[in-house]
PDB file of C-alpha atoms in Angstrom:
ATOM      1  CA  UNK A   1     114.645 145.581  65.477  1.00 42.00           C
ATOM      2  CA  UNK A   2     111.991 142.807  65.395  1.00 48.00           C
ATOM      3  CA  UNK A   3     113.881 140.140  67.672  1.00 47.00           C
ATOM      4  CA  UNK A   4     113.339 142.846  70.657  1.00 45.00           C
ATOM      5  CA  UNK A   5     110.041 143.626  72.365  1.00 61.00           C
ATOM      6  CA  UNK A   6     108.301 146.677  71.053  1.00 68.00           C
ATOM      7  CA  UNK A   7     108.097 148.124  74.664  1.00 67.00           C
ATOM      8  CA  UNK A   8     111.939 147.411  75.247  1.00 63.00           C
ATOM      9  CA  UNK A   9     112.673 149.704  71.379  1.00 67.00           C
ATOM     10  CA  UNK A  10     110.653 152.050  72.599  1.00 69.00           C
ATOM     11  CA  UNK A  11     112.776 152.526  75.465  1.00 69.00           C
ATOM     12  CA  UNK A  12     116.011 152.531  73.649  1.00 64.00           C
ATOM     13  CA  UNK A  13     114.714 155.070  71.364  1.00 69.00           C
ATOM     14  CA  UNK A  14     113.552 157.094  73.789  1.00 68.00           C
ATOM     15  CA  UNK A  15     116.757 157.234  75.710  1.00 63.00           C
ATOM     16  CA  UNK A  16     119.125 157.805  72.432  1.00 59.00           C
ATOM     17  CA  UNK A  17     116.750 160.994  71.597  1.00 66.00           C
ATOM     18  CA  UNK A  18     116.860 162.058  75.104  1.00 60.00           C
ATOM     19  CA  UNK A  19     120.816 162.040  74.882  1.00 55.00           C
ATOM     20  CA  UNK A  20     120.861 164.490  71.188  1.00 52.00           C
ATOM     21  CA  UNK A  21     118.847 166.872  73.163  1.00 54.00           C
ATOM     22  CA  UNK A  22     120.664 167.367  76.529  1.00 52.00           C
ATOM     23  CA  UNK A  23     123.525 169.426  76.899  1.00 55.00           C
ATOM     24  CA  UNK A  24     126.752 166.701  77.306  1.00 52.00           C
ATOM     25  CA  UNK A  25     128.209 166.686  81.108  1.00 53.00           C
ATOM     26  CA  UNK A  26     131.844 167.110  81.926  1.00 55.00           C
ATOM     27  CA  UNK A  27     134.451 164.491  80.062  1.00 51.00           C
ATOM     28  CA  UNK A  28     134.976 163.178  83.489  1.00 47.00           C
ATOM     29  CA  UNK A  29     131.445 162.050  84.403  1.00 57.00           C
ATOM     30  CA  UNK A  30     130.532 161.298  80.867  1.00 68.00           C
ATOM     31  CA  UNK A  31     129.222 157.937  80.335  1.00 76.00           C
ATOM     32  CA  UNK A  32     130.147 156.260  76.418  1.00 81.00           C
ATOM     33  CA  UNK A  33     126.789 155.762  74.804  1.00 77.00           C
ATOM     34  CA  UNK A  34     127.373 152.277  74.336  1.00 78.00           C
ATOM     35  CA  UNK A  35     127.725 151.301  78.354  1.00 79.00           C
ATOM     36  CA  UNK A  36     124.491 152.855  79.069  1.00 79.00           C
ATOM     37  CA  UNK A  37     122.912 150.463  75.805  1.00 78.00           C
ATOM     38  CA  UNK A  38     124.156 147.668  77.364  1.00 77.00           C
ATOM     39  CA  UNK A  39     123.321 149.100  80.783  1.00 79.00           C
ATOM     40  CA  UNK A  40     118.860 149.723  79.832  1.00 78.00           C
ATOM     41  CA  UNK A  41     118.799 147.080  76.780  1.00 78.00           C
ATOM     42  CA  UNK A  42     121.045 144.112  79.367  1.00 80.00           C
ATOM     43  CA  UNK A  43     118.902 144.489  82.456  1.00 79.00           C
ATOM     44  CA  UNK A  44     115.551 142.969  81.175  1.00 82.00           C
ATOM     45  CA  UNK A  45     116.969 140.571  78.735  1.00 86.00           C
ATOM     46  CA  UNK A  46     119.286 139.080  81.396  1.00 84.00           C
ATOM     47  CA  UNK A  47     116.275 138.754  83.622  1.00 79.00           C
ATOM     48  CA  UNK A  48     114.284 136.722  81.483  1.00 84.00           C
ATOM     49  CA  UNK A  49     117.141 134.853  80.203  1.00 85.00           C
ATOM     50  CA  UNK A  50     117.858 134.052  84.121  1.00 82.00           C
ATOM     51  CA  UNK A  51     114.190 133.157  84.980  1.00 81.00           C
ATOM     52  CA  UNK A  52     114.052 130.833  81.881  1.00 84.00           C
ATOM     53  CA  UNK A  53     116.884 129.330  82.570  1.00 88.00           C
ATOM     54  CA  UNK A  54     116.270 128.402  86.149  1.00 84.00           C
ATOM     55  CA  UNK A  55     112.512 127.465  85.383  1.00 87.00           C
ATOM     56  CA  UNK A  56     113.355 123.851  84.681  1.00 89.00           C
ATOM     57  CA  UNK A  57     115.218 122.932  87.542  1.00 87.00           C
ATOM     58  CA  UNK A  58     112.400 124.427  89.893  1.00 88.00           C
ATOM     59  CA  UNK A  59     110.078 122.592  87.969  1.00 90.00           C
ATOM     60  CA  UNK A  60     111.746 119.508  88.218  1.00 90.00           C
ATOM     61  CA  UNK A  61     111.630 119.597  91.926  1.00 89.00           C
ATOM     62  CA  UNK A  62     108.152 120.368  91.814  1.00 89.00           C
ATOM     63  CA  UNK A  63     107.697 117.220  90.198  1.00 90.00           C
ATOM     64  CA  UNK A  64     109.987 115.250  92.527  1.00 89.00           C
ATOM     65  CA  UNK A  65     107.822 116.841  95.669  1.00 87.00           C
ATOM     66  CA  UNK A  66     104.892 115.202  94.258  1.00 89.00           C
ATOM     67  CA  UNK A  67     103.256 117.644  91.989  1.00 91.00           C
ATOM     68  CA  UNK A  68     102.050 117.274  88.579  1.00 90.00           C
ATOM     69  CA  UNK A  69     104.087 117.888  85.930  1.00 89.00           C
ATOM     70  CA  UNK A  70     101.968 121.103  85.055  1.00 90.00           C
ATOM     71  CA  UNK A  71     101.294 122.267  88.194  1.00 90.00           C
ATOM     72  CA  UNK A  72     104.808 122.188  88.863  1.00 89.00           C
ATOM     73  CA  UNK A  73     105.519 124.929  86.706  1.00 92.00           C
ATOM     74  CA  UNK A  74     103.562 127.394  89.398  1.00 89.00           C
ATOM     75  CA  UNK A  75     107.060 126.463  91.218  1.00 87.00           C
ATOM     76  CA  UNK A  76     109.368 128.347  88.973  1.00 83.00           C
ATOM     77  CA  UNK A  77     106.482 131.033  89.102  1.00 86.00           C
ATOM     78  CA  UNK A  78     106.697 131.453  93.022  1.00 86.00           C
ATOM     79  CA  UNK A  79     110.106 131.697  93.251  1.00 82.00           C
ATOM     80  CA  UNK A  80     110.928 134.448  90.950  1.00 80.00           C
ATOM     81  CA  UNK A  81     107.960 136.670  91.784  1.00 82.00           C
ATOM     82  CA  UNK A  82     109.168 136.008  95.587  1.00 83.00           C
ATOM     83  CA  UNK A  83     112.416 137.192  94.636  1.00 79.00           C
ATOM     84  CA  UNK A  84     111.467 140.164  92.785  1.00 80.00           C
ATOM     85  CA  UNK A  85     108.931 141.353  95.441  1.00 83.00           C
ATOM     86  CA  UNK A  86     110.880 140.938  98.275  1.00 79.00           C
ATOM     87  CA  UNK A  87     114.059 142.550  96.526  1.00 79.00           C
ATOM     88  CA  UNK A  88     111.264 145.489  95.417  1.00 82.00           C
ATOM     89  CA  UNK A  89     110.152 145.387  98.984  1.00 80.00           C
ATOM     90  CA  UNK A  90     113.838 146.242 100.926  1.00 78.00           C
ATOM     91  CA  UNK A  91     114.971 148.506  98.146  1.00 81.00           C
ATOM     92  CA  UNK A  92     111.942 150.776  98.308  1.00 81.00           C
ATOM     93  CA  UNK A  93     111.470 150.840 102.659  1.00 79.00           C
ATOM     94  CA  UNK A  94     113.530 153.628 103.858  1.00 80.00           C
ATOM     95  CA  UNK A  95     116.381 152.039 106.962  1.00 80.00           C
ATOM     96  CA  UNK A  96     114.415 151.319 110.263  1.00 77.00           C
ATOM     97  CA  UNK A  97     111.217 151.490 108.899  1.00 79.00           C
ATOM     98  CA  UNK A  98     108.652 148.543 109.799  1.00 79.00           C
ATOM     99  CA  UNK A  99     109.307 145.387 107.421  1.00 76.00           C
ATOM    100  CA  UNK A 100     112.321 146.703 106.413  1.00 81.00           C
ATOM    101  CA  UNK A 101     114.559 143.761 107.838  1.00 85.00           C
ATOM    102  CA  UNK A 102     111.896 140.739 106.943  1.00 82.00           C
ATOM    103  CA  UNK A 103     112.084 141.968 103.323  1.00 80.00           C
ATOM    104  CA  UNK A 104     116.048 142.051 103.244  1.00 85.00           C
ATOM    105  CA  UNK A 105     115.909 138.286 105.221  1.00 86.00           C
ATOM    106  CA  UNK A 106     113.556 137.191 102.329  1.00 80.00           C
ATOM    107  CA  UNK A 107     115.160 138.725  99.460  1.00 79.00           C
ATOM    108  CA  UNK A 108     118.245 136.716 100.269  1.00 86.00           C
ATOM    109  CA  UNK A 109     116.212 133.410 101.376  1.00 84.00           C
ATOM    110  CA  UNK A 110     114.535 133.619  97.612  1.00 79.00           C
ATOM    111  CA  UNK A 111     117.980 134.420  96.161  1.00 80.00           C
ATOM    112  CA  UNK A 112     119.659 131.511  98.030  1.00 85.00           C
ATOM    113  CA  UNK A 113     116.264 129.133  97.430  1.00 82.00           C
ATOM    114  CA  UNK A 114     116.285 129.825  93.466  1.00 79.00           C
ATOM    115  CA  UNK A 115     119.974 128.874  93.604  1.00 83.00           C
ATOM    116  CA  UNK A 116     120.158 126.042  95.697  1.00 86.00           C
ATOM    117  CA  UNK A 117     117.498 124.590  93.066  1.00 85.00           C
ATOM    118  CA  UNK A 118     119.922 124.323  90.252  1.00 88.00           C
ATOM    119  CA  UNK A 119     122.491 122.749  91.612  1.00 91.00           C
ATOM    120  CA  UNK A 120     119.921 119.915  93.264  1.00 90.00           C
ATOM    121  CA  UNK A 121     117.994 119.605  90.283  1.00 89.00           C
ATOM    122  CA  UNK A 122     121.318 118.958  88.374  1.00 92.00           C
ATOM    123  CA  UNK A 123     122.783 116.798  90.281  1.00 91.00           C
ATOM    124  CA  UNK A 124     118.868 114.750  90.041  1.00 88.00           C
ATOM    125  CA  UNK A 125     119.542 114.782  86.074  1.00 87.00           C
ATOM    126  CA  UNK A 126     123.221 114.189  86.078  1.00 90.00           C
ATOM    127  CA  UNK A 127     122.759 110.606  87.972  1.00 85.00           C
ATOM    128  CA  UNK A 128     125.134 112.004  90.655  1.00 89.00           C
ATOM    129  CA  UNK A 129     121.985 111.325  92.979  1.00 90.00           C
ATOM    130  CA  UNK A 130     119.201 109.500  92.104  1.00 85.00           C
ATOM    131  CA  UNK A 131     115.327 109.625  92.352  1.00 84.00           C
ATOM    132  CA  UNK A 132     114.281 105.860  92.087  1.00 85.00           C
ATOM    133  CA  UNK A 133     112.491 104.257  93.068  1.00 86.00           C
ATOM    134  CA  UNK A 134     111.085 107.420  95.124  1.00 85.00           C
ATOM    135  CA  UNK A 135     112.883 110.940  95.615  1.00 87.00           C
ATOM    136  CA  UNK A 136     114.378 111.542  99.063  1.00 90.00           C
ATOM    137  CA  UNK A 137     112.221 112.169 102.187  1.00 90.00           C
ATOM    138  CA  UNK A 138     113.985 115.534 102.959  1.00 91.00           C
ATOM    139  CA  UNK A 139     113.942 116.681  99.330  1.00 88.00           C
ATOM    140  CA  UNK A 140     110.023 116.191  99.405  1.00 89.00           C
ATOM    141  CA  UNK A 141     109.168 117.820 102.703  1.00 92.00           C
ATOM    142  CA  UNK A 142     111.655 121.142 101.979  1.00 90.00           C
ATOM    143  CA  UNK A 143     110.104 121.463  98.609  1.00 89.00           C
ATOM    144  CA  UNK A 144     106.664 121.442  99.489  1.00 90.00           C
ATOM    145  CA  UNK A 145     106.905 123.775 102.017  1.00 91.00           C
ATOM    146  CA  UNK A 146     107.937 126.585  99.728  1.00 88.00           C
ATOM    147  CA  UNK A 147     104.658 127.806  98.324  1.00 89.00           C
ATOM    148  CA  UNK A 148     102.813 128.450 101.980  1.00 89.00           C
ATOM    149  CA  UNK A 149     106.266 130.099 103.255  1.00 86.00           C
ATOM    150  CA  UNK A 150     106.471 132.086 100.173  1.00 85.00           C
ATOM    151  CA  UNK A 151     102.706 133.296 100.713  1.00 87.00           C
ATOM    152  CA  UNK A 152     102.578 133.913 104.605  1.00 87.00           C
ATOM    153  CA  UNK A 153     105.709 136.202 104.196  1.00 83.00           C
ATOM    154  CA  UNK A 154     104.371 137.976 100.885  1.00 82.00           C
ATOM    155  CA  UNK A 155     101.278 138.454 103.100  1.00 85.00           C
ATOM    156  CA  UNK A 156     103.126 139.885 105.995  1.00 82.00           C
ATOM    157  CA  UNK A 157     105.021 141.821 103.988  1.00 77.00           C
ATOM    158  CA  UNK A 158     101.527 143.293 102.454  1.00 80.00           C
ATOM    159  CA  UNK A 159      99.994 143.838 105.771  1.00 80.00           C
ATOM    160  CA  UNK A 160     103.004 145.739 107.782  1.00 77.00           C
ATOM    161  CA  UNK A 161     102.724 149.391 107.847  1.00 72.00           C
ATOM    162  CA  UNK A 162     104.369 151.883 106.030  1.00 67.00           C
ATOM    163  CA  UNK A 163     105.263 155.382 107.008  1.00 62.00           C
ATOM    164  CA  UNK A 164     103.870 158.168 105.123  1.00 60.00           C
ATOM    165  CA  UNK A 165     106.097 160.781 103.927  1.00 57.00           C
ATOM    166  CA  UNK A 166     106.353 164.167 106.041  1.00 53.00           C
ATOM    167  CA  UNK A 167     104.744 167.084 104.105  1.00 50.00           C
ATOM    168  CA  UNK A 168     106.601 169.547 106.630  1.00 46.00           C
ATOM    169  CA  UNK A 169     110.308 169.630 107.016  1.00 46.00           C
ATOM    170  CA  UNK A 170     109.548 172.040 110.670  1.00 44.00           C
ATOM    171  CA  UNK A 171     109.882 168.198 112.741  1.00 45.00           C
ATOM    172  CA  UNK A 172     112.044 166.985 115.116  1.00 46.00           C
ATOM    173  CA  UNK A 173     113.556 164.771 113.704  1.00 49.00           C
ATOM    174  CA  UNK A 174     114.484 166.952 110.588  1.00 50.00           C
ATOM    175  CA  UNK A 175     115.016 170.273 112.028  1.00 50.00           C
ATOM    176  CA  UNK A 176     117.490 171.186 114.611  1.00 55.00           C
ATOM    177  CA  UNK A 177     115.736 172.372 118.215  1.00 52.00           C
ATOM    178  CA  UNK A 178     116.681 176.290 118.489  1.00 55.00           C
ATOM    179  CA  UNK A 179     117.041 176.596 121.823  1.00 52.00           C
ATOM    180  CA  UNK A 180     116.653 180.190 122.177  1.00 53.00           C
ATOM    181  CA  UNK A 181     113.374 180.021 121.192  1.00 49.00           C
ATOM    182  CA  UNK A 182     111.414 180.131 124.270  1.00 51.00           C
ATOM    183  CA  UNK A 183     113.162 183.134 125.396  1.00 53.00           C
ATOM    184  CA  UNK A 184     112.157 185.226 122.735  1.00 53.00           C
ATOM    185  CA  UNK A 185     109.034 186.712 122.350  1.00 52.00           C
ATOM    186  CA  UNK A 186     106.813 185.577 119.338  1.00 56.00           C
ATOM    187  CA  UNK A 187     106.757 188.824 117.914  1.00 58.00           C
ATOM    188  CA  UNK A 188     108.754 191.870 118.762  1.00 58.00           C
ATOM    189  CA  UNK A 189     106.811 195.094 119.929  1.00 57.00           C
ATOM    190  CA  UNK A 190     107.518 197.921 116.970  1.00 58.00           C
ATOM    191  CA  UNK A 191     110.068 199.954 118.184  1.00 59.00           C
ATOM    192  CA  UNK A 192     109.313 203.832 119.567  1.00 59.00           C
ATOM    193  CA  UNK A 193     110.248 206.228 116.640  1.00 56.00           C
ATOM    194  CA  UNK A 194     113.127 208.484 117.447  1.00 56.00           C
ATOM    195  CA  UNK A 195     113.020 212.103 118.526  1.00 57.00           C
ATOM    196  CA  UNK A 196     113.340 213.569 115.185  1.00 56.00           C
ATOM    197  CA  UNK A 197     109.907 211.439 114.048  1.00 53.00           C
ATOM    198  CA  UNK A 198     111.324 209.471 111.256  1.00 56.00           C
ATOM    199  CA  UNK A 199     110.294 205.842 111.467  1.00 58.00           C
ATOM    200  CA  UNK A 200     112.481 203.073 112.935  1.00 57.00           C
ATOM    201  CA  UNK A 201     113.876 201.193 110.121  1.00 60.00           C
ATOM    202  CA  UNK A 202     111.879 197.616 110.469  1.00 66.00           C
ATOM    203  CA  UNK A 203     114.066 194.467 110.495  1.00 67.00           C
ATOM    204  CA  UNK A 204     114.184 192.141 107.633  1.00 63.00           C
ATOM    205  CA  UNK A 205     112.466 188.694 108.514  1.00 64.00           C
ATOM    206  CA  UNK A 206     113.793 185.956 109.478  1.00 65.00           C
ATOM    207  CA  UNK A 207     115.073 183.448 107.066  1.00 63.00           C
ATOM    208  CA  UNK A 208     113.183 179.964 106.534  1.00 68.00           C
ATOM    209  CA  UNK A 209     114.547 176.817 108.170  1.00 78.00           C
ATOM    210  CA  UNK A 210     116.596 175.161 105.556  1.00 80.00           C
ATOM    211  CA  UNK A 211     115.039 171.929 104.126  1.00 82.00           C
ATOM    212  CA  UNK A 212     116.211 168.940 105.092  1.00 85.00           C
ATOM    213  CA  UNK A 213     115.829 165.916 102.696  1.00 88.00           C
ATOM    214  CA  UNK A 214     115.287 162.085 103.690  1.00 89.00           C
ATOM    215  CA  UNK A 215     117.124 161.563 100.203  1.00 89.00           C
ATOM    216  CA  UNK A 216     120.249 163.208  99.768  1.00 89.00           C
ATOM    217  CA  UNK A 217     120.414 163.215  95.557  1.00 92.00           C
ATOM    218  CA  UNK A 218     117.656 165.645  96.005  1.00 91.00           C
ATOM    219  CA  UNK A 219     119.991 168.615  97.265  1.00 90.00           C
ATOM    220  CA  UNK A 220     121.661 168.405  92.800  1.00 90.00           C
ATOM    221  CA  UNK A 221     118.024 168.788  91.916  1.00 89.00           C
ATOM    222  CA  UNK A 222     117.157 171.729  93.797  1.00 90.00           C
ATOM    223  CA  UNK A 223     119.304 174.214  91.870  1.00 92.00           C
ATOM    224  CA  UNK A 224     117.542 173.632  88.325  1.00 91.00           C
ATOM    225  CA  UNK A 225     114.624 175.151  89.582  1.00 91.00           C
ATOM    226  CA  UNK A 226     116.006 177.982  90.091  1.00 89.00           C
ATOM    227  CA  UNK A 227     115.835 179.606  86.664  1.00 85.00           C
ATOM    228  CA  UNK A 228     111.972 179.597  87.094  1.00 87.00           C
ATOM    229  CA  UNK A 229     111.093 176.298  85.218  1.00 91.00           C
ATOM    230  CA  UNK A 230     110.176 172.619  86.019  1.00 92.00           C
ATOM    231  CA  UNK A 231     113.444 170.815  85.239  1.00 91.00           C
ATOM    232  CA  UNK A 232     113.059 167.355  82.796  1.00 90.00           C
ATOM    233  CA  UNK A 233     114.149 163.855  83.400  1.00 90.00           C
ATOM    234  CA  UNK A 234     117.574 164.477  80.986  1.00 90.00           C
ATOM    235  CA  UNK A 235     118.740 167.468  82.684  1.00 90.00           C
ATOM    236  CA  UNK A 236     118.211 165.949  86.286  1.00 91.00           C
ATOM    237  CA  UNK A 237     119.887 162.823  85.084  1.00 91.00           C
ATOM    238  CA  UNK A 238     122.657 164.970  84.113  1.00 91.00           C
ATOM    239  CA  UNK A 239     122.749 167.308  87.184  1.00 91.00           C
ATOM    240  CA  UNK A 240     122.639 163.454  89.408  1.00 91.00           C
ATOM    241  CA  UNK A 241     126.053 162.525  87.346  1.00 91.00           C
ATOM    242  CA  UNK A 242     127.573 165.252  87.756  1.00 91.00           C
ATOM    243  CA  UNK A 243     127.634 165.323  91.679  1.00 90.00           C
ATOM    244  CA  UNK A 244     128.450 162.013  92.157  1.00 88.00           C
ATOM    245  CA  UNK A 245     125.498 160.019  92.342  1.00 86.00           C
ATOM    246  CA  UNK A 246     125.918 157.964  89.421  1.00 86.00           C
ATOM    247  CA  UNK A 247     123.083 157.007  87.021  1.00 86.00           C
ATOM    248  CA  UNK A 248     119.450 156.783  88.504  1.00 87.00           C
ATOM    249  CA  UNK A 249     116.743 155.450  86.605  1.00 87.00           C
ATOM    250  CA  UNK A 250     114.135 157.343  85.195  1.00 88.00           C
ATOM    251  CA  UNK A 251     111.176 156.163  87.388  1.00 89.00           C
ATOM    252  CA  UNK A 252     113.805 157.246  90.834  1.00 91.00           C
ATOM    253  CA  UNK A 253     114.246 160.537  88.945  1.00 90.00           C
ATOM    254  CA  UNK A 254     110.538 161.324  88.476  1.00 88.00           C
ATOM    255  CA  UNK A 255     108.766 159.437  91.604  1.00 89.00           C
ATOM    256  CA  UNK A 256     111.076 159.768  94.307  1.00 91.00           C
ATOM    257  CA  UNK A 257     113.533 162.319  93.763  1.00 91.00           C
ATOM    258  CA  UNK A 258     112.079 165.492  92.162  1.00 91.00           C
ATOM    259  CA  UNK A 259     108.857 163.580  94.063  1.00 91.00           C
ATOM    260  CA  UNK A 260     110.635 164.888  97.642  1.00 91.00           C
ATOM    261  CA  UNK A 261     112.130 168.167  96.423  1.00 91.00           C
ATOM    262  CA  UNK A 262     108.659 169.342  95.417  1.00 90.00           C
ATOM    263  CA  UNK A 263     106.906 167.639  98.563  1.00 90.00           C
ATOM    264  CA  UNK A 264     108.549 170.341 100.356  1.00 88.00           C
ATOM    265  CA  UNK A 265     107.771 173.244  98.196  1.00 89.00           C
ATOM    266  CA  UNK A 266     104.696 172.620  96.454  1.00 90.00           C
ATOM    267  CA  UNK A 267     105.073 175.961  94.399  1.00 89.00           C
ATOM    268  CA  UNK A 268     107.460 174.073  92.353  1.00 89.00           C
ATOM    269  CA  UNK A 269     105.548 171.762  91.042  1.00 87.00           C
ATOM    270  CA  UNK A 270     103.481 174.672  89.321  1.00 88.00           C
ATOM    271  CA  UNK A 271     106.442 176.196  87.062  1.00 89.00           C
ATOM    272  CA  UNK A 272     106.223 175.634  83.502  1.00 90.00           C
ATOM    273  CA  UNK A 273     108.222 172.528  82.075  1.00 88.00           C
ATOM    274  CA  UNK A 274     111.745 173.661  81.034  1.00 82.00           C
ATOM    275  CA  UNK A 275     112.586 173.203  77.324  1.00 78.00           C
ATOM    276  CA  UNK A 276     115.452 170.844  76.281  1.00 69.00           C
ATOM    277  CA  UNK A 277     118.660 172.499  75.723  1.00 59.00           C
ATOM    278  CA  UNK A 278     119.478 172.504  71.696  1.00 51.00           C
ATOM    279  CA  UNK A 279     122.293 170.266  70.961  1.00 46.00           C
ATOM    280  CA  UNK A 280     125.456 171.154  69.399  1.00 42.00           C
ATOM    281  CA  UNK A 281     127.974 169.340  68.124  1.00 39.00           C
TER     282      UNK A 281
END
């Protein structure tokens, strides 16, 4: 319990209470306990083990290119907050939107930069190719031109635009054109009451458009409001699992998912937070 980061237990915790208080979902889309540990406890300890691991041979070229032996740390630095930006960056940008394709070009140029380190710096340490009595011209030049590259595309990426997210569904884009629409009048003149003086009866109103999501996973959300409450993280992780989706992270869950469904209808966001389901054995 003391080898692993306090914030990293509290997660794990967290999750294992979360799973005693949910009801369980069907035996076909239930998920052993023991894959999802692996799945939230692997994720950040095989990303630092990765990033400490490839730290040496970046900063070994750094060295090579000229730099000072603690300066050349920073390279190791820029290329794994490149990568994680720029992966960040073309996950989170919705298809077409501005950026969108620079961010997926330079998540795999940082990808295929920190790997084509290790192999180079190995083949440095190994004696397969050698450094002496200087390091190769090409090796120097290509090296050194990382950290400006790195920053004029981190500052791109910063300065393109991003779309806001509609607060109306009635677009058109979203919302089929009715095309009858223009014929009809806006509202319909009350009808003349019949001979006998009882009143027309008075036609029901028209339904609402239906609500068209950007994000598909929100249409298994939708139905837990429907009991009157504000559905939890569990039981939307749950009702995500159950039609198909797989598992979705927490922060998804919370920011973007329920996030859109109550975008739509802001009256949901005011129901009272639903209580977790007992569990039984």
């Amino acid at each position: 319990m003391k080898i692993l980061p306090r914030r990293l237990w509290q997660r794990l915790t967290h999750s294992l209470r979360a799973r005693h208080t949910t009801p369980l979902p069907p035996s076909s889309a239930r998920i052993p306990w023991w894959a999802s540990l692996f799945t939230d406890a692997g994720r950040p300890i095989v990303a630092v083990l990765v990033m400490v691991m490839c730290a040496p041979g970046e900063h070994h070229l750094g060295v090579l290119a000229g730099w000072d032996s603690r300066l050349a740390w920073g390279m190791a630095s820029v290329l794994a907050a490149y990568a994680g930006i720029a992966a960040v960056v073309a996950s989170r940008r919705p298809k077409g939107a501005p950026g969108k394709l620079s961010a997926v070009v330079g998540a795999w140029l940082a990808l295929g930069a920190a790997m084509a380190a290790q192999p180079i710096s190995h083949l440095f340490v190994t004696g397969h190719w050698s450094a002496k009595p200087y390091a190769p011209a090409w090796l120097v030049v290509v090296v050194s031109c990382v950290p400006p590259l790195v920053l004029g595309h981190l500052l791109h990426l910063a300065a393109t635009p991003v779309p806001a997210p509609s607060t109306s569904v009635d677009t058109e884009q979203e919302t089929p054109v009715d095309e009858t629409a223009d014929e009809e009048p806006a509202t319909p003149a009350p009808a003349a009451p019949p001979a006998g003086g009882a009143p027309a009866p008075q036609q029901p109103p028209a339904a609402p458009p239906p609500v068209v999501y950007r994000d598909p996973r929100c249409a298994a959300i939708r139905p837990l409001y429907d009991g009157g409450t504000r559905p939890g993280t569990a039981a939307m992780r749950d009702a995500l699992e159950a039609a198909g989706h797989g598992r979705v992270g927490d922060s998804t869950i919370r920011g973007v998912i329920r996030a859109e469904v109550e975008e739509h209808e802001p009256q949901l966001a005011a129901y009272p937070p639903a209580l977790p389901a007992a569990h039984t054995a």
